[in-house]
């Protein structure tokens, strides 16, 4: 996908690296107004054409760094994917050509953005493992579009670790800055 120079400049790379429960997490962008608007256009308005734009500039690095990995998207509820016609996280990472494994699913249609921090802590109660999937000794890249509190990522990490991957890393498109 081609982006004009003006548009590409607005995708301000952050590539922040942190850890949660011993797992490396990389955030490509800060969740600023530009990112919020474009993720909403993709996710809320169904503008699927935007999906490859989020990784466009960083695709060579992603393909090289995560060669021989399998992408496991953080799940959204199936009803949201059906309503939208696609899963936005899968669509964003599809352009990487890294194989996607649907290892996780959500049992409840609760939007994280609608929940208080206390309610977000309970997200692990709504994420389950797809028993038809075996990731033993595979390199896993857990991916998501936005990381806010990290509770969803933490819940997914715990579930994935229980299924004995060879290695596990996390890549999020954007992360919300700490408020403190």
mmCIF file of C-alpha atoms in Angstrom, residues 106-108 110 112 115-128 149-152 155 159:
data_model
loop_
_atom_site.group_PDB
_atom_site.id
_atom_site.type_symbol
_atom_site.label_atom_id
_atom_site.label_comp_id
_atom_site.label_asym_id
_atom_site.label_seq_id
_atom_site.Cartn_x
_atom_site.Cartn_y
_atom_site.Cartn_z
ATOM 1 C CA UNK A 106 -13.562 -14.086 23.832
ATOM 2 C CA UNK A 107 -16.605 -15.505 25.594
ATOM 3 C CA UNK A 108 -18.164 -12.140 26.372
ATOM 4 C CA UNK A 110 -17.494 -6.512 26.649
ATOM 5 C CA UNK A 112 -12.598 -2.819 27.111
ATOM 6 C CA UNK A 115 -14.982 -0.626 31.353
ATOM 7 C CA UNK A 116 -13.481 0.885 34.483
ATOM 8 C CA UNK A 117 -9.951 -0.128 35.445
ATOM 9 C CA UNK A 118 -11.335 -2.502 38.087
ATOM 10 C CA UNK A 119 -13.550 -4.157 35.478
ATOM 11 C CA UNK A 120 -10.644 -4.359 33.012
ATOM 12 C CA UNK A 121 -8.681 -6.407 35.541
ATOM 13 C CA UNK A 122 -11.289 -9.157 35.108
ATOM 14 C CA UNK A 123 -10.667 -9.553 31.353
ATOM 15 C CA UNK A 124 -8.985 -12.919 31.975
ATOM 16 C CA UNK A 125 -12.437 -14.284 32.823
ATOM 17 C CA UNK A 126 -13.562 -13.704 29.216
ATOM 18 C CA UNK A 127 -10.576 -15.019 27.206
ATOM 19 C CA UNK A 128 -10.288 -18.711 26.427
ATOM 20 C CA UNK A 149 -3.763 -0.867 30.801
ATOM 21 C CA UNK A 150 -2.041 -4.087 29.733
ATOM 22 C CA UNK A 151 -4.602 -6.320 31.468
ATOM 23 C CA UNK A 152 -5.709 -7.992 28.235
ATOM 24 C CA UNK A 155 -4.263 -12.364 30.463
ATOM 25 C CA UNK A 159 -2.919 -18.436 28.704
#
